[in-house]
PDB file of C-alpha atoms in Angstrom:
ATOM      1  CA  UNK A   1     204.782 185.941 121.777  1.00  0.00           C
ATOM      2  CA  UNK A   2     202.052 187.978 123.075  1.00  0.00           C
ATOM      3  CA  UNK A   3     202.982 191.285 125.339  1.00  0.00           C
ATOM      4  CA  UNK A   4     201.212 189.537 128.542  1.00  0.00           C
ATOM      5  CA  UNK A   5     203.616 186.491 127.963  1.00  0.00           C
ATOM      6  CA  UNK A   6     206.522 187.557 127.354  1.00  0.00           C
ATOM      7  CA  UNK A   7     207.006 189.657 130.692  1.00  0.00           C
ATOM      8  CA  UNK A   8     204.937 187.335 132.626  1.00  0.00           C
ATOM      9  CA  UNK A   9     201.776 188.722 133.153  1.00  0.00           C
ATOM     10  CA  UNK A  10     200.524 192.721 132.588  1.00  0.00           C
ATOM     11  CA  UNK A  11     203.109 194.202 130.155  1.00  0.00           C
ATOM     12  CA  UNK A  12     205.156 197.088 131.803  1.00  0.00           C
ATOM     13  CA  UNK A  13     204.313 200.541 131.222  1.00  0.00           C
ATOM     14  CA  UNK A  14     206.710 202.859 130.394  1.00  0.00           C
ATOM     15  CA  UNK A  15     205.958 206.987 130.622  1.00  0.00           C
ATOM     16  CA  UNK A  16     208.493 208.793 127.782  1.00  0.00           C
ATOM     17  CA  UNK A  17     208.137 212.636 128.353  1.00  0.00           C
ATOM     18  CA  UNK A  18     209.501 215.071 125.692  1.00  0.00           C
ATOM     19  CA  UNK A  19     209.963 218.580 125.395  1.00  0.00           C
ATOM     20  CA  UNK A  20     208.298 220.635 122.865  1.00  0.00           C
ATOM     21  CA  UNK A  21     211.586 221.578 121.160  1.00  0.00           C
ATOM     22  CA  UNK A  22     211.778 217.577 120.210  1.00  0.00           C
ATOM     23  CA  UNK A  23     209.296 218.184 117.847  1.00  0.00           C
ATOM     24  CA  UNK A  24     211.129 221.260 116.283  1.00  0.00           C
ATOM     25  CA  UNK A  25     215.067 220.787 115.519  1.00  0.00           C
ATOM     26  CA  UNK A  26     217.808 223.466 115.907  1.00  0.00           C
ATOM     27  CA  UNK A  27     216.979 225.471 112.442  1.00  0.00           C
ATOM     28  CA  UNK A  28     213.391 224.268 111.832  1.00  0.00           C
ATOM     29  CA  UNK A  29     210.369 226.690 111.920  1.00  0.00           C
ATOM     30  CA  UNK A  30     207.970 224.569 112.928  1.00  0.00           C
ATOM     31  CA  UNK A  31     205.949 223.473 109.701  1.00  0.00           C
ATOM     32  CA  UNK A  32     203.745 220.823 109.550  1.00  0.00           C
ATOM     33  CA  UNK A  33     206.655 218.947 107.571  1.00  0.00           C
ATOM     34  CA  UNK A  34     208.978 219.495 110.072  1.00  0.00           C
ATOM     35  CA  UNK A  35     206.912 218.171 112.842  1.00  0.00           C
ATOM     36  CA  UNK A  36     205.778 215.708 111.255  1.00  0.00           C
ATOM     37  CA  UNK A  37     209.536 214.137 110.193  1.00  0.00           C
ATOM     38  CA  UNK A  38     210.427 214.671 114.215  1.00  0.00           C
ATOM     39  CA  UNK A  39     207.373 212.544 115.218  1.00  0.00           C
ATOM     40  CA  UNK A  40     208.340 210.041 112.617  1.00  0.00           C
ATOM     41  CA  UNK A  41     211.986 210.144 114.234  1.00  0.00           C
ATOM     42  CA  UNK A  42     210.950 210.047 117.714  1.00  0.00           C
ATOM     43  CA  UNK A  43     208.202 206.867 117.400  1.00  0.00           C
ATOM     44  CA  UNK A  44     211.172 205.428 114.991  1.00  0.00           C
ATOM     45  CA  UNK A  45     213.490 205.339 118.468  1.00  0.00           C
ATOM     46  CA  UNK A  46     210.609 204.546 120.477  1.00  0.00           C
ATOM     47  CA  UNK A  47     209.756 201.154 118.804  1.00  0.00           C
ATOM     48  CA  UNK A  48     212.554 199.731 120.414  1.00  0.00           C
ATOM     49  CA  UNK A  49     210.511 199.918 123.504  1.00  0.00           C
ATOM     50  CA  UNK A  50     207.321 198.317 122.089  1.00  0.00           C
ATOM     51  CA  UNK A  51     208.993 195.656 120.009  1.00  0.00           C
ATOM     52  CA  UNK A  52     210.308 194.486 123.870  1.00  0.00           C
ATOM     53  CA  UNK A  53     206.611 194.294 124.856  1.00  0.00           C
ATOM     54  CA  UNK A  54     206.207 197.589 126.569  1.00  0.00           C
ATOM     55  CA  UNK A  55     203.369 199.863 126.483  1.00  0.00           C
ATOM     56  CA  UNK A  56     204.075 203.818 126.264  1.00  0.00           C
ATOM     57  CA  UNK A  57     202.314 206.694 127.957  1.00  0.00           C
ATOM     58  CA  UNK A  58     204.096 209.509 126.265  1.00  0.00           C
ATOM     59  CA  UNK A  59     203.597 212.902 127.255  1.00  0.00           C
ATOM     60  CA  UNK A  60     205.190 215.946 125.855  1.00  0.00           C
ATOM     61  CA  UNK A  61     205.731 219.481 125.579  1.00  0.00           C
ATOM     62  CA  UNK A  62     204.528 222.261 123.831  1.00  0.00           C
ATOM     63  CA  UNK A  63     206.450 225.392 124.549  1.00  0.00           C
ATOM     64  CA  UNK A  64     207.621 226.361 120.997  1.00  0.00           C
ATOM     65  CA  UNK A  65     204.319 225.731 119.287  1.00  0.00           C
ATOM     66  CA  UNK A  66     202.005 227.576 121.938  1.00  0.00           C
ATOM     67  CA  UNK A  67     204.011 230.325 121.455  1.00  0.00           C
ATOM     68  CA  UNK A  68     204.187 230.511 117.315  1.00  0.00           C
ATOM     69  CA  UNK A  69     200.535 230.128 117.792  1.00  0.00           C
ATOM     70  CA  UNK A  70     200.029 232.987 120.326  1.00  0.00           C
ATOM     71  CA  UNK A  71     202.023 235.162 117.518  1.00  0.00           C
ATOM     72  CA  UNK A  72     199.826 233.836 114.662  1.00  0.00           C
ATOM     73  CA  UNK A  73     196.505 235.008 116.886  1.00  0.00           C
ATOM     74  CA  UNK A  74     198.091 238.353 117.442  1.00  0.00           C
ATOM     75  CA  UNK A  75     199.167 238.988 114.335  1.00  0.00           C
ATOM     76  CA  UNK A  76     195.420 238.314 113.263  1.00  0.00           C
ATOM     77  CA  UNK A  77     193.848 240.526 116.197  1.00  0.00           C
ATOM     78  CA  UNK A  78     192.551 242.864 113.964  1.00  0.00           C
ATOM     79  CA  UNK A  79     190.190 240.865 112.001  1.00  0.00           C
ATOM     80  CA  UNK A  80     190.138 237.532 114.195  1.00  0.00           C
ATOM     81  CA  UNK A  81     189.749 237.289 118.013  1.00  0.00           C
ATOM     82  CA  UNK A  82     192.617 236.163 120.001  1.00  0.00           C
ATOM     83  CA  UNK A  83     192.119 233.052 122.110  1.00  0.00           C
ATOM     84  CA  UNK A  84     193.063 232.225 125.904  1.00  0.00           C
ATOM     85  CA  UNK A  85     196.476 230.722 126.464  1.00  0.00           C
ATOM     86  CA  UNK A  86     194.688 227.559 127.662  1.00  0.00           C
ATOM     87  CA  UNK A  87     192.848 226.800 124.321  1.00  0.00           C
ATOM     88  CA  UNK A  88     195.684 227.450 122.381  1.00  0.00           C
ATOM     89  CA  UNK A  89     197.665 225.081 124.677  1.00  0.00           C
ATOM     90  CA  UNK A  90     194.916 222.476 124.568  1.00  0.00           C
ATOM     91  CA  UNK A  91     194.988 222.801 120.634  1.00  0.00           C
ATOM     92  CA  UNK A  92     198.694 222.588 119.914  1.00  0.00           C
ATOM     93  CA  UNK A  93     198.764 219.505 122.641  1.00  0.00           C
ATOM     94  CA  UNK A  94     195.933 218.033 120.383  1.00  0.00           C
ATOM     95  CA  UNK A  95     198.114 218.722 117.145  1.00  0.00           C
ATOM     96  CA  UNK A  96     201.432 217.292 118.542  1.00  0.00           C
ATOM     97  CA  UNK A  97     199.114 214.263 119.890  1.00  0.00           C
ATOM     98  CA  UNK A  98     197.664 214.211 116.474  1.00  0.00           C
ATOM     99  CA  UNK A  99     201.533 214.016 114.873  1.00  0.00           C
ATOM    100  CA  UNK A 100     202.629 211.731 117.575  1.00  0.00           C
ATOM    101  CA  UNK A 101     199.709 209.171 116.950  1.00  0.00           C
ATOM    102  CA  UNK A 102     199.672 209.422 112.972  1.00  0.00           C
ATOM    103  CA  UNK A 103     203.780 208.301 113.439  1.00  0.00           C
ATOM    104  CA  UNK A 104     203.210 205.938 116.042  1.00  0.00           C
ATOM    105  CA  UNK A 105     200.362 203.955 113.890  1.00  0.00           C
ATOM    106  CA  UNK A 106     202.805 204.021 110.352  1.00  0.00           C
ATOM    107  CA  UNK A 107     205.549 202.709 112.423  1.00  0.00           C
ATOM    108  CA  UNK A 108     203.497 200.067 114.150  1.00  0.00           C
ATOM    109  CA  UNK A 109     202.039 199.191 111.050  1.00  0.00           C
ATOM    110  CA  UNK A 110     205.147 198.736 109.342  1.00  0.00           C
ATOM    111  CA  UNK A 111     206.511 195.754 111.748  1.00  0.00           C
ATOM    112  CA  UNK A 112     202.559 194.675 111.439  1.00  0.00           C
ATOM    113  CA  UNK A 113     202.405 195.191 115.774  1.00  0.00           C
ATOM    114  CA  UNK A 114     198.838 195.345 116.484  1.00  0.00           C
ATOM    115  CA  UNK A 115     198.021 198.147 119.323  1.00  0.00           C
ATOM    116  CA  UNK A 116     195.765 201.079 119.840  1.00  0.00           C
ATOM    117  CA  UNK A 117     197.195 204.381 119.918  1.00  0.00           C
ATOM    118  CA  UNK A 118     194.968 207.384 121.654  1.00  0.00           C
ATOM    119  CA  UNK A 119     195.556 211.020 121.677  1.00  0.00           C
ATOM    120  CA  UNK A 120     194.055 212.651 124.912  1.00  0.00           C
ATOM    121  CA  UNK A 121     194.305 216.176 125.920  1.00  0.00           C
ATOM    122  CA  UNK A 122     194.587 216.534 129.570  1.00  0.00           C
ATOM    123  CA  UNK A 123     193.405 219.370 131.930  1.00  0.00           C
ATOM    124  CA  UNK A 124     194.623 220.559 135.146  1.00  0.00           C
ATOM    125  CA  UNK A 125     193.403 222.140 138.169  1.00  0.00           C
ATOM    126  CA  UNK A 126     195.715 224.857 139.535  1.00  0.00           C
ATOM    127  CA  UNK A 127     195.203 227.333 142.617  1.00  0.00           C
ATOM    128  CA  UNK A 128     193.790 230.590 141.543  1.00  0.00           C
ATOM    129  CA  UNK A 129     196.419 232.259 143.966  1.00  0.00           C
ATOM    130  CA  UNK A 130     199.671 230.622 142.405  1.00  0.00           C
ATOM    131  CA  UNK A 131     202.431 232.828 142.364  1.00  0.00           C
ATOM    132  CA  UNK A 132     203.056 232.129 138.889  1.00  0.00           C
ATOM    133  CA  UNK A 133     200.013 234.121 137.636  1.00  0.00           C
ATOM    134  CA  UNK A 134     201.844 237.285 139.125  1.00  0.00           C
ATOM    135  CA  UNK A 135     205.236 236.508 137.985  1.00  0.00           C
ATOM    136  CA  UNK A 136     205.731 234.344 134.414  1.00  0.00           C
ATOM    137  CA  UNK A 137     208.300 232.029 133.959  1.00  0.00           C
ATOM    138  CA  UNK A 138     207.400 229.299 131.803  1.00  0.00           C
ATOM    139  CA  UNK A 139     209.439 231.220 128.090  1.00  0.00           C
ATOM    140  CA  UNK A 140     207.341 230.278 124.927  1.00  0.00           C
ATOM    141  CA  UNK A 141     207.457 231.186 121.292  1.00  0.00           C
ATOM    142  CA  UNK A 142     210.469 232.140 119.049  1.00  0.00           C
ATOM    143  CA  UNK A 143     213.634 234.152 120.686  1.00  0.00           C
ATOM    144  CA  UNK A 144     213.785 237.276 119.782  1.00  0.00           C
ATOM    145  CA  UNK A 145     216.567 240.326 119.780  1.00  0.00           C
ATOM    146  CA  UNK A 146     216.069 242.500 123.067  1.00  0.00           C
ATOM    147  CA  UNK A 147     214.814 245.586 121.412  1.00  0.00           C
ATOM    148  CA  UNK A 148     211.865 243.608 119.756  1.00  0.00           C
ATOM    149  CA  UNK A 149     211.232 241.885 123.043  1.00  0.00           C
ATOM    150  CA  UNK A 150     211.012 244.988 125.103  1.00  0.00           C
ATOM    151  CA  UNK A 151     208.770 246.595 122.246  1.00  0.00           C
ATOM    152  CA  UNK A 152     206.312 243.798 122.261  1.00  0.00           C
ATOM    153  CA  UNK A 153     206.429 243.720 126.183  1.00  0.00           C
ATOM    154  CA  UNK A 154     205.438 247.959 126.003  1.00  0.00           C
ATOM    155  CA  UNK A 155     203.173 247.617 122.765  1.00  0.00           C
ATOM    156  CA  UNK A 156     201.563 244.396 123.261  1.00  0.00           C
ATOM    157  CA  UNK A 157     201.504 243.874 126.988  1.00  0.00           C
ATOM    158  CA  UNK A 158     203.617 241.194 127.160  1.00  0.00           C
ATOM    159  CA  UNK A 159     205.893 239.715 129.686  1.00  0.00           C
ATOM    160  CA  UNK A 160     209.610 238.987 128.954  1.00  0.00           C
ATOM    161  CA  UNK A 161     213.197 237.384 129.955  1.00  0.00           C
ATOM    162  CA  UNK A 162     216.263 236.653 129.166  1.00  0.00           C
ATOM    163  CA  UNK A 163     217.822 233.318 128.324  1.00  0.00           C
ATOM    164  CA  UNK A 164     221.614 234.210 128.866  1.00  0.00           C
ATOM    165  CA  UNK A 165     223.612 233.778 125.675  1.00  0.00           C
ATOM    166  CA  UNK A 166     220.107 232.857 123.507  1.00  0.00           C
ATOM    167  CA  UNK A 167     218.025 235.704 123.317  1.00  0.00           C
ATOM    168  CA  UNK A 168     214.908 236.937 124.676  1.00  0.00           C
ATOM    169  CA  UNK A 169     211.455 235.342 124.889  1.00  0.00           C
ATOM    170  CA  UNK A 170     207.689 235.942 125.836  1.00  0.00           C
ATOM    171  CA  UNK A 171     207.142 234.290 129.631  1.00  0.00           C
ATOM    172  CA  UNK A 172     203.661 233.227 130.562  1.00  0.00           C
ATOM    173  CA  UNK A 173     202.018 231.852 133.705  1.00  0.00           C
ATOM    174  CA  UNK A 174     202.976 228.012 134.487  1.00  0.00           C
ATOM    175  CA  UNK A 175     201.092 227.511 137.599  1.00  0.00           C
ATOM    176  CA  UNK A 176     202.044 224.221 139.247  1.00  0.00           C
ATOM    177  CA  UNK A 177     199.464 221.499 138.590  1.00  0.00           C
ATOM    178  CA  UNK A 178     197.124 220.804 141.533  1.00  0.00           C
ATOM    179  CA  UNK A 179     195.200 217.616 139.867  1.00  0.00           C
ATOM    180  CA  UNK A 180     195.045 216.112 136.198  1.00  0.00           C
ATOM    181  CA  UNK A 181     191.817 216.040 135.822  1.00  0.00           C
TER     182      UNK A 181
END
């Protein structure tokens, strides 16, 4: 039975929103294998919807991954240029999309389901006067002890904030998107 027949017309669409931590479970460090294993587990769970004929749009966060990439860039800052945050966001968005796309294609093939899977890196328009630029609140990267967070704030110009009971993290601007382009 085709998707169109099962639902009496066009297949229903489901939007699935994942946080960046869905790719890094507690105790994991965010290795390639961690990301791939977690993407596999996510896609296996989503196959229930696919097998019922739903079409999926999967969106995801990438805070932990952006923070890790920022840290890598800063560690190499003496020999390599540090890239702007928007470039790192796009890079990590693309890599997580790649993990999901590979895992979804593998899950579909195991079930002999023929579907297209596409990764799209998005861009948004924001208001340059958004207060988020003056008061960053979006946590990225690993949790740090207060002393280390304050050192990085002082020496690297980071903005940091405490997450009660969990530690300190770098915070970056996260302006409200005005439009997806």
